[in-house]
Short mmCIF file of C-alpha atoms in Angstrom, two decimals:
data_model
loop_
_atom_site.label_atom_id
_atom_site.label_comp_id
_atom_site.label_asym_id
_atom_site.label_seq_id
_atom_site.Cartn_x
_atom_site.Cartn_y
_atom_site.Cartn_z
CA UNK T 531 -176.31 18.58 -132.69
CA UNK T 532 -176.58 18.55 -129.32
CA UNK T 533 -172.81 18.59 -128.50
CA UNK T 534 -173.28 22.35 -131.04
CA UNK T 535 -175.99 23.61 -128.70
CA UNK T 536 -173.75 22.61 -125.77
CA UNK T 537 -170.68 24.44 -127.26
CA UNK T 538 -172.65 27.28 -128.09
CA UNK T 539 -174.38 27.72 -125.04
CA UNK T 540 -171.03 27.70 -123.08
CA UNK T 541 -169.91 30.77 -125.56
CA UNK T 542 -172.97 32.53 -124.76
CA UNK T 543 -172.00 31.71 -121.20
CA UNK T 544 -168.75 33.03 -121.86
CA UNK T 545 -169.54 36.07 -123.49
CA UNK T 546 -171.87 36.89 -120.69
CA UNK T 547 -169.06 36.41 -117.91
CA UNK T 548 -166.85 38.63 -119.80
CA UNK T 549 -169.16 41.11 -120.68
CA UNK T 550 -169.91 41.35 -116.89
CA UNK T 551 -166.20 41.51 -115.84
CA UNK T 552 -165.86 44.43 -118.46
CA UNK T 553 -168.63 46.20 -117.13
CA UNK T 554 -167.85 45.64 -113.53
CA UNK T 555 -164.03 47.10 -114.78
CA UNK T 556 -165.86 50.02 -116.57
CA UNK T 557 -167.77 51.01 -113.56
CA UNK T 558 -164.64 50.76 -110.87
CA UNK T 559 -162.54 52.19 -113.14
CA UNK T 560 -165.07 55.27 -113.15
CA UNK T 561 -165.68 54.53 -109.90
CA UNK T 562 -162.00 55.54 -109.30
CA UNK T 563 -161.48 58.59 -111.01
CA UNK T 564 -164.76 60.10 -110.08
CA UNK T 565 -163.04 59.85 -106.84
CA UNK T 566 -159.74 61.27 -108.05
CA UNK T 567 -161.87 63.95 -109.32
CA UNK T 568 -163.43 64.91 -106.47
CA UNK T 569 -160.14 64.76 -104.60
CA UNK T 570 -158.59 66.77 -106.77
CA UNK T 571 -161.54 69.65 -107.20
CA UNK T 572 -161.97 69.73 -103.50
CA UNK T 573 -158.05 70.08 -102.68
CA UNK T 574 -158.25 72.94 -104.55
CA UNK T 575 -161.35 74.27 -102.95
CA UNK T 576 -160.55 78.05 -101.56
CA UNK T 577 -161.84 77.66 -98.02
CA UNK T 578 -159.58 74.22 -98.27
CA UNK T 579 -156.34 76.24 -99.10
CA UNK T 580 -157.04 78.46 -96.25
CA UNK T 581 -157.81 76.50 -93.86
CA UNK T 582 -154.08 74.77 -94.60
CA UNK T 583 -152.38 77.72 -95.08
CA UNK T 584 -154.15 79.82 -92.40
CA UNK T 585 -153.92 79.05 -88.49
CA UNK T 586 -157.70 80.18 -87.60
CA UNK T 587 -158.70 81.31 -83.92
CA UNK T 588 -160.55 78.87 -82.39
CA UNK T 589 -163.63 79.79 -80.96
CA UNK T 590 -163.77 79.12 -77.32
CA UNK T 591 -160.60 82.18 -76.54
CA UNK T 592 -160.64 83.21 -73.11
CA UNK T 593 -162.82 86.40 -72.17
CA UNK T 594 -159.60 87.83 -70.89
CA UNK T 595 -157.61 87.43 -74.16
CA UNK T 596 -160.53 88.86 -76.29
CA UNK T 597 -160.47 91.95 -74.79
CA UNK T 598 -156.68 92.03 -75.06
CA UNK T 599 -156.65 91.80 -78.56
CA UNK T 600 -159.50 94.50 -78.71
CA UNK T 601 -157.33 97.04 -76.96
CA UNK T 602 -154.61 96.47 -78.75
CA UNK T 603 -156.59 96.47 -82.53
CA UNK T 604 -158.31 99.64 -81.47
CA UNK T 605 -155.53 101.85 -80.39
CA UNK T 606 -153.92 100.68 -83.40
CA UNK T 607 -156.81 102.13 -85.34
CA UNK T 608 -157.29 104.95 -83.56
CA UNK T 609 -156.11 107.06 -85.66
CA UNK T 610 -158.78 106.72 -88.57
CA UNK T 611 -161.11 105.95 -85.43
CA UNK T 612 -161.00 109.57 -84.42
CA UNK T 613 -160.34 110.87 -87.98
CA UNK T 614 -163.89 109.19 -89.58
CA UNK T 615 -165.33 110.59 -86.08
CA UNK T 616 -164.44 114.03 -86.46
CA UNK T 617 -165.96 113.85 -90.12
CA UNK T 618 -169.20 112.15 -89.19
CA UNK T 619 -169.42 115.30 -87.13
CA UNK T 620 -168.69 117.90 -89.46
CA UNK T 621 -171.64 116.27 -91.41
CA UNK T 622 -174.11 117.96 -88.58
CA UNK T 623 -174.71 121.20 -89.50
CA UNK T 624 -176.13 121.81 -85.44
CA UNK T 625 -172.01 121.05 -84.59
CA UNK T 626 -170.71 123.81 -87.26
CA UNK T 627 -169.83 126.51 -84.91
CA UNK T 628 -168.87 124.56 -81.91
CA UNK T 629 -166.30 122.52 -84.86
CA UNK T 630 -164.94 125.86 -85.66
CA UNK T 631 -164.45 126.81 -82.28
CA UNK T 632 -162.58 123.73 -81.79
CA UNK T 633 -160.37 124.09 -84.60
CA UNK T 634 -159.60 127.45 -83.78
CA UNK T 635 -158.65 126.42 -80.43
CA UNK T 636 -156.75 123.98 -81.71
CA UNK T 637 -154.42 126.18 -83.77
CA UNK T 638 -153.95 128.31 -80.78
CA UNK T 639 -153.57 125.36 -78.31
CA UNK T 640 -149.43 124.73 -77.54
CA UNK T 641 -150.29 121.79 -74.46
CA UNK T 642 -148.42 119.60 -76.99
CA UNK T 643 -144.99 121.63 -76.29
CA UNK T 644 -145.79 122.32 -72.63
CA UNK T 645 -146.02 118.85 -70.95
CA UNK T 646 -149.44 118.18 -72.28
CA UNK T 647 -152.85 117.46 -70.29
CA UNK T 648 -151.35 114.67 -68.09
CA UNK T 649 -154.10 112.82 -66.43
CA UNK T 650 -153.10 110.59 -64.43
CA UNK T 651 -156.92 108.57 -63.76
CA UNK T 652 -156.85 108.85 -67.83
CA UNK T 653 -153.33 107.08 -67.62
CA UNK T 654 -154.48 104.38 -65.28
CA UNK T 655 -157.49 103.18 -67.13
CA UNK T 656 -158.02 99.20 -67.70
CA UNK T 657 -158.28 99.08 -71.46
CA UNK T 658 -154.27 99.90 -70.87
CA UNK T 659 -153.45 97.25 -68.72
CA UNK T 660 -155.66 94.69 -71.53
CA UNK T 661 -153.14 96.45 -73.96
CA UNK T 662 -149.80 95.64 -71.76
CA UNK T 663 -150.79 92.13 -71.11
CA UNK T 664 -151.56 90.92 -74.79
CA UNK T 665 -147.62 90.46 -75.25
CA UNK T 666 -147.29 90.99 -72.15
CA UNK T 667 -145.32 93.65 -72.15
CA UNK T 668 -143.33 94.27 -68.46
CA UNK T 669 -140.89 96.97 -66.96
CA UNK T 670 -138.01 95.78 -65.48
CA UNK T 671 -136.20 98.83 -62.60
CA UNK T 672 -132.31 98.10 -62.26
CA UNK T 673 -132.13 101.30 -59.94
CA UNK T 674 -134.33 104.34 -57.95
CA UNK T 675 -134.42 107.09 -59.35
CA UNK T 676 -134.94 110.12 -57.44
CA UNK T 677 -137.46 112.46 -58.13
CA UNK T 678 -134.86 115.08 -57.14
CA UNK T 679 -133.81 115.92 -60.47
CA UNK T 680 -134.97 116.02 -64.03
CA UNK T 681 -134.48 112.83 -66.68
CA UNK T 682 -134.10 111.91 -70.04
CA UNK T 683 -134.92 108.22 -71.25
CA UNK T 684 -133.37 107.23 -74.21
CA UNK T 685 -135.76 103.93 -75.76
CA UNK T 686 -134.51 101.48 -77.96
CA UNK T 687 -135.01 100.20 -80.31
CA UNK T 688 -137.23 101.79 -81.97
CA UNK T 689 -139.28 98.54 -83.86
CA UNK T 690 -141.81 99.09 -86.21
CA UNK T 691 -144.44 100.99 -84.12
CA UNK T 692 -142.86 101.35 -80.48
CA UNK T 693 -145.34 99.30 -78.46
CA UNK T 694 -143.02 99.19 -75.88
CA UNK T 695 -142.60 102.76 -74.99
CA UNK T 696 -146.82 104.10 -75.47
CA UNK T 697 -147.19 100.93 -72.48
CA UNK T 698 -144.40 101.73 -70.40
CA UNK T 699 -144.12 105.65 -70.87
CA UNK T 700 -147.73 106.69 -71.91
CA UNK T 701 -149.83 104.71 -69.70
CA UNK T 702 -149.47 103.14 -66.15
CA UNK T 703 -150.14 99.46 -67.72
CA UNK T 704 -146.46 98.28 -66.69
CA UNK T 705 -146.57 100.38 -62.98
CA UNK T 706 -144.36 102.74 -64.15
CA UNK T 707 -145.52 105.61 -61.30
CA UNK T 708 -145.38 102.68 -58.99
CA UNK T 709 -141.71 101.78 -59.20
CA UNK T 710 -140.50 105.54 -59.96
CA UNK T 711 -142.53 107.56 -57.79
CA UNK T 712 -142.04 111.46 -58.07
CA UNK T 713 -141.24 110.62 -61.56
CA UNK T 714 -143.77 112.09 -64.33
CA UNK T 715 -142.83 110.49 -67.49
CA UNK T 716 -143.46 112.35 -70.99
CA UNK T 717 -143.38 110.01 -74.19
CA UNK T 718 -142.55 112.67 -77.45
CA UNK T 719 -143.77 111.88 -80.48
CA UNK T 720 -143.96 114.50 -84.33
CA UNK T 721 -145.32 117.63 -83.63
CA UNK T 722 -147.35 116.22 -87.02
CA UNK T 723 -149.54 113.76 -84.77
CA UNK T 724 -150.94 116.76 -82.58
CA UNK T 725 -152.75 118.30 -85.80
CA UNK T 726 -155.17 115.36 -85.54
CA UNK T 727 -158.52 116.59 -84.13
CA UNK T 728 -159.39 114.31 -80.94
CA UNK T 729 -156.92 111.96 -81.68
CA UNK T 730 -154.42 114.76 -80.70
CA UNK T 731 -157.14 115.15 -77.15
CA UNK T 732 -156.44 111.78 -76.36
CA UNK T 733 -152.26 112.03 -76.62
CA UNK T 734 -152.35 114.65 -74.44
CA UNK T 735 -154.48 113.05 -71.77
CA UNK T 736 -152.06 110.54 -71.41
CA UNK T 737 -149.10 112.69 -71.02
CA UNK T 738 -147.67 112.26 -74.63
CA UNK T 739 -146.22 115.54 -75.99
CA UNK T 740 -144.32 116.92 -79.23
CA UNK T 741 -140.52 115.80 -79.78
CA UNK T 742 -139.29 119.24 -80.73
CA UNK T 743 -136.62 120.95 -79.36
CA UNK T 744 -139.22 123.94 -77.68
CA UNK T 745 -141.15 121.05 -76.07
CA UNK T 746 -138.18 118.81 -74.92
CA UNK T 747 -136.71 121.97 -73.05
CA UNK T 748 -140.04 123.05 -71.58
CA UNK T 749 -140.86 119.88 -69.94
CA UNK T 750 -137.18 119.79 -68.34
CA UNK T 751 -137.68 123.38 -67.08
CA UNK T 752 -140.42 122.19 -64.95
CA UNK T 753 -137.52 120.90 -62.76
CA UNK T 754 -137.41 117.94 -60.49
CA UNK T 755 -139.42 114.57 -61.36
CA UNK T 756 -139.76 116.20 -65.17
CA UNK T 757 -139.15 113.50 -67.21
CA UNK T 758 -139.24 112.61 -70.74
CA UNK T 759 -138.29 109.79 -73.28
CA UNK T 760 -137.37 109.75 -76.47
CA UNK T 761 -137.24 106.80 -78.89
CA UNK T 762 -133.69 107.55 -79.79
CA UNK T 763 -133.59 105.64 -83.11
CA UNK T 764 -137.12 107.41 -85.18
CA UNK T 765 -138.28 106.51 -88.29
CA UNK T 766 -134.65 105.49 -89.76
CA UNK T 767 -134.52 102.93 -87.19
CA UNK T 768 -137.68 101.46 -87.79
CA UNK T 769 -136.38 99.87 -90.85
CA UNK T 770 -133.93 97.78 -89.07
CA UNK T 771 -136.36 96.03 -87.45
CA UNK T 772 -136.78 92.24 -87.82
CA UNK T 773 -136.91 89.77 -85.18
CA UNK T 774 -134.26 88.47 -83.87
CA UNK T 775 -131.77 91.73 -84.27
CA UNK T 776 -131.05 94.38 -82.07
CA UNK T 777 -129.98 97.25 -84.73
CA UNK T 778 -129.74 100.79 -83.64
CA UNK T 779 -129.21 104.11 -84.85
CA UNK T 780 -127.26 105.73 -81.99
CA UNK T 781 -124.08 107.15 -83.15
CA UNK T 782 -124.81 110.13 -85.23
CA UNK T 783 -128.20 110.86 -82.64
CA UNK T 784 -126.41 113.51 -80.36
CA UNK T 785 -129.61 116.08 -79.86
CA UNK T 786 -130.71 114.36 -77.17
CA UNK T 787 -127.58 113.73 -75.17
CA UNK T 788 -126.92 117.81 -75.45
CA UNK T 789 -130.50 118.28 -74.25
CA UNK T 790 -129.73 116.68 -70.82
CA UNK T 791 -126.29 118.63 -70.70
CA UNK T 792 -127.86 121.78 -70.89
CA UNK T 793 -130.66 121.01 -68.26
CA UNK T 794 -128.49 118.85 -65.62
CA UNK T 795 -131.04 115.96 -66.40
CA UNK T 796 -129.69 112.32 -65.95
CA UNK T 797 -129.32 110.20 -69.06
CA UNK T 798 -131.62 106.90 -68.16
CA UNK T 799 -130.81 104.18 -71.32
CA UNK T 800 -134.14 101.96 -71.59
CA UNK T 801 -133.68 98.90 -73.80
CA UNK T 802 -136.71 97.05 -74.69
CA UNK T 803 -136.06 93.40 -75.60
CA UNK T 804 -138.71 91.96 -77.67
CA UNK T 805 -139.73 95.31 -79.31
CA UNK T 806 -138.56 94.17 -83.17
CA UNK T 807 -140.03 90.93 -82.58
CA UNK T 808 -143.53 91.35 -82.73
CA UNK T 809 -143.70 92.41 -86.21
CA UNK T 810 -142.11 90.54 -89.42
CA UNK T 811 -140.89 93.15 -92.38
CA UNK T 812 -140.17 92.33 -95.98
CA UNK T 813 -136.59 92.28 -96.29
CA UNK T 814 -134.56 95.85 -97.00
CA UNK T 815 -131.34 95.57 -96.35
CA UNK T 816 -129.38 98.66 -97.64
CA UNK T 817 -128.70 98.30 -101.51
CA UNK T 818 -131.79 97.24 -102.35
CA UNK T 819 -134.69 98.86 -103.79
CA UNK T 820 -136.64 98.44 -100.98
CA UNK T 821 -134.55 99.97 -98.54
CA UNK T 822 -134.05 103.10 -101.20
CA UNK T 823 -137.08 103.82 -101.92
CA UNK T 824 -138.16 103.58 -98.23
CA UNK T 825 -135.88 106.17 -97.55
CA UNK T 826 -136.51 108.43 -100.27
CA UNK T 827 -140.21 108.06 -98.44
CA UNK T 828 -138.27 109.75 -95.16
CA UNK T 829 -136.88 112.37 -96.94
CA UNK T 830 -140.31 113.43 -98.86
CA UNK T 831 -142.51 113.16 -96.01
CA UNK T 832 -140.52 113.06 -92.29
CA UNK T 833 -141.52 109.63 -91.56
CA UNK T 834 -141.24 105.66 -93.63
CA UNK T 835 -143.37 103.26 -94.26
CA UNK T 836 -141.75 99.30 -93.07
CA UNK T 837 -143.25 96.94 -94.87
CA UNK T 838 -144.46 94.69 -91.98
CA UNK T 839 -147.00 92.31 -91.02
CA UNK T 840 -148.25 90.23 -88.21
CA UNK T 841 -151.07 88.18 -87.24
CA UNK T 842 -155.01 89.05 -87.80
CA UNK T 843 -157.93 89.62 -85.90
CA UNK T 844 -159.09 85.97 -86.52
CA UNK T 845 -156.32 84.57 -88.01
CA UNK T 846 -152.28 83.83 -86.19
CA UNK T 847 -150.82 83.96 -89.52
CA UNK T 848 -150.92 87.31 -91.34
CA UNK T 849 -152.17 90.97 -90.86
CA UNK T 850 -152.01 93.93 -89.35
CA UNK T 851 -151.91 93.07 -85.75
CA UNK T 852 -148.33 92.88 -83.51
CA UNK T 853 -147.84 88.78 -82.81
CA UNK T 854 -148.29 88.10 -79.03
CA UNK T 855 -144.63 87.84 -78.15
CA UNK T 856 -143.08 88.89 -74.68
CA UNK T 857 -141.40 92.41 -74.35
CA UNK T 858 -139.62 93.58 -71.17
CA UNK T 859 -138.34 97.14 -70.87
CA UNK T 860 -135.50 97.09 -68.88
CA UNK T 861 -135.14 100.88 -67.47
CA UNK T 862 -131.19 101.41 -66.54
CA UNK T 863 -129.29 103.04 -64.46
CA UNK T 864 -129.34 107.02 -64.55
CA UNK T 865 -125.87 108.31 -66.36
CA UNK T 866 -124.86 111.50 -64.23
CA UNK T 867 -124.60 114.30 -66.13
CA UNK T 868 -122.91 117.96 -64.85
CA UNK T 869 -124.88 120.33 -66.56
CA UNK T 870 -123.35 123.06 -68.98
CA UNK T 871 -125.17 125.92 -70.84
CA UNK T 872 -123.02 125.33 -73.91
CA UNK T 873 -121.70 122.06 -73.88
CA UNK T 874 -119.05 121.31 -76.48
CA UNK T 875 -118.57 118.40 -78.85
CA UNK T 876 -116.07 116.74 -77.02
CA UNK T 877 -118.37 116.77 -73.71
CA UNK T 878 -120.85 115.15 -75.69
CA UNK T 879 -119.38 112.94 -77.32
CA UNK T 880 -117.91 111.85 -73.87
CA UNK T 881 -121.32 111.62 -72.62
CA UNK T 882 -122.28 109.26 -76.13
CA UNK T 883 -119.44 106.99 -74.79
CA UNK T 884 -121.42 106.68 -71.19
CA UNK T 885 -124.62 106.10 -72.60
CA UNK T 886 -123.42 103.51 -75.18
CA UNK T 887 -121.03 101.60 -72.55
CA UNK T 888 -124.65 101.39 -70.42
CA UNK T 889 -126.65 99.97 -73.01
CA UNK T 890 -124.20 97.60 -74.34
CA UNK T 891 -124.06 96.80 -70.56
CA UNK T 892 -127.69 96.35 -69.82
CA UNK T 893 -127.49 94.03 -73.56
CA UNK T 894 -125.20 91.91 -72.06
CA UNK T 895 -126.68 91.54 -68.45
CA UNK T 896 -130.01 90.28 -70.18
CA UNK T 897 -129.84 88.92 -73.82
CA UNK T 898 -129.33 85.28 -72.60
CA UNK T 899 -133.09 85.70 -70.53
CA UNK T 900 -134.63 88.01 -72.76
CA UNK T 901 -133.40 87.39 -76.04
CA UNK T 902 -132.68 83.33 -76.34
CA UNK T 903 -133.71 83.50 -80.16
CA UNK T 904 -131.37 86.31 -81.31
CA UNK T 905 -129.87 86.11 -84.71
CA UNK T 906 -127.50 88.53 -84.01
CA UNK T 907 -125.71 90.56 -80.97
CA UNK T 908 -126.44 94.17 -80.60
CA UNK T 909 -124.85 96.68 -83.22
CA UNK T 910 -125.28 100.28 -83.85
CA UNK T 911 -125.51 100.77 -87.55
CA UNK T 912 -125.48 104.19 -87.62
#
């Protein structure tokens, strides 16, 4: 009897022990995939994903580079900056008739075809030189020129915006009156940009005038020091730009080279290395959908829309803003050119061969400094 209780209090015993060990199993079992769980539901948390996915700025950024990036993000908005001003405006019915004097002014106004409003204190302002140094961007002189004569500067390449050319040519962020003195540089841009009200004010001010053929001879016909520069490559070129390359469309571009023969003005070639790398585009090569529809944009409307991106306002990863990467606009030596009233093909052509032979030249001198990361050499497409 007693040897029964004995046997039965050892199952009970038993029973109990395993009944604990199964619970204890049950509980770390759910102890572990609670866990998995919650490793799981927070890996897939949003703020999670972007923080791995998205390089954030950190909060303690230099004064200096703050306002860097300001200048930059608000003369790349300026456009709809002065657009949504000039319509917050118009909603003041006290402003009506001094609006339509302005407009009216503005339809009679040709500054944009006669060398503009150049301003030189306007030109010199600091929010420039915050602009230039969030690359930095940096002129480079290989030779004097003397103010003795008239110029054309032809820019490449193009790149998605031309960043390059508004510091160097536009504003006096990169010391361009410094190093050319007598020199009074004219960036052209569509006649199209100058039918923006106050946005069009502010071009002016700094010198920047229409690209036609009227405005391009006017500014030349001032005489000596008259300068002007052209970003040789427009909108066609803009959709060869990806980092890394160096593609320009030069051949078939002859307007401007017969533009300094006419005048007597000295052909100055201006390659800016860095330009196509501070943007990344969606690829386009030609053939591909992409590329024709872009240009199908060109022909509609004058002008294409790359499909780029950059970095963000808080973010280093992806947006609208140009990536802080170095550009250096190397200026060239002036090309001598005997002027004619009615040059013919073969003298400019002959003239083409000069001005390629001193690009490929100033390539060459500087692509191992300037452009270590190349994925190409230089070609002209086009």
């Amino acid at each position: 009897m007693a040897s029964d209780t004995n046997a039965a209090s050892d199952g009970l015993k038993a029973n109990s022990h395993n009944s604990a060990l199964s619970n204890r199993s049950r509980s770390s079992s759910s102890s572990s995939l609670k866990d998995r769980f919650s490793t799981a539901f927070t890996s897939l948390r949003p703020s999670t994903i972007l923080q791995a996915n998205i390089d954030f700025v950190p909060r303690t950024v230099p004064r200096r580079r703050r306002l860097q990036t300001a200048a930059v993000a608000t003369w790349a908005l300026m456009m709809p900056i002065t657009v949504a001003t000039f319509f917050l405006l118009c909603s003041i019915p006290l402003l009506w008739p001094l609006i339509i004097m302005y407009l009216v002014w503005m339809s009679f106004d040709y500054a944009p075809e006669h060398g503009g409003r150049f301003n030189p204190w306007f030109r010199q302002m600091r929010c420039w030189r915050y602009f230039a140094d969030y690359y930095p961007a940096t002129l480079k002189k290989e030779a004097d020129l003397p103010p003795d004569r008239p110029y054309v500067f032809g820019y490449h390449p193009h790149g998605i915006i031309g960043m390059g050319a508004f510091a160097t040519f536009a504003t006096e962020s990169t010391g361009f009156s410094s190093q050319f003195p007598g020199i009074v540089p004219h960036l052209l841009t569509l006649a199209s940009n100058f039918n923006i009200p106050i946005y069009r004010d502010i071009l002016l001010h700094l010198g920047v005038c229409s690209v036609s053929k009227k405005s391009c001879s006017n500014i030349l016909k001032k005489g000596p020091g008259s300068a002007i520069c052209i970003v040789v490559g427009g909108a066609a070129e803009s959709l060869s730009a990806h980092p890394g390359t160096a593609d320009l469309t030069l051949r078939k571009r002859l307007g401007f080279l017969k533009l300094a023969i006419r005048h007597g003005a000295d052909l100055v070639p201006v390659f800016s290395f860095g330009e196509n790398d501070i943007y990344s585009q969606m690829p386009n090569e030609r053939g591909t959908w992409v590329y024709s529809l872009q240009k199908q944009f060109q022909k509609m409307f004058g002008f294409t829309l790359p499909l780029f991106h950059g970095r963000g306002l808080l973010n280093y990863n992806f947006g609208l803003m140009p990536y802080r990467r170095s550009i250096v606009i190397v200026v060239g030596k002036p090309i001598r050119v005997k002027q004619r009233d009615d040059p013919s093909i073969d003298d400019i052509h002959e003239t083409q061969k000069l001005y390629i032979a001193e690009l490929t030249r100033i390539w060459d001198t500087y692509k191992d400094l300037f452009a270590q990361h190349r994925k190409r050499e230089l070609k002209i497409i086009d």
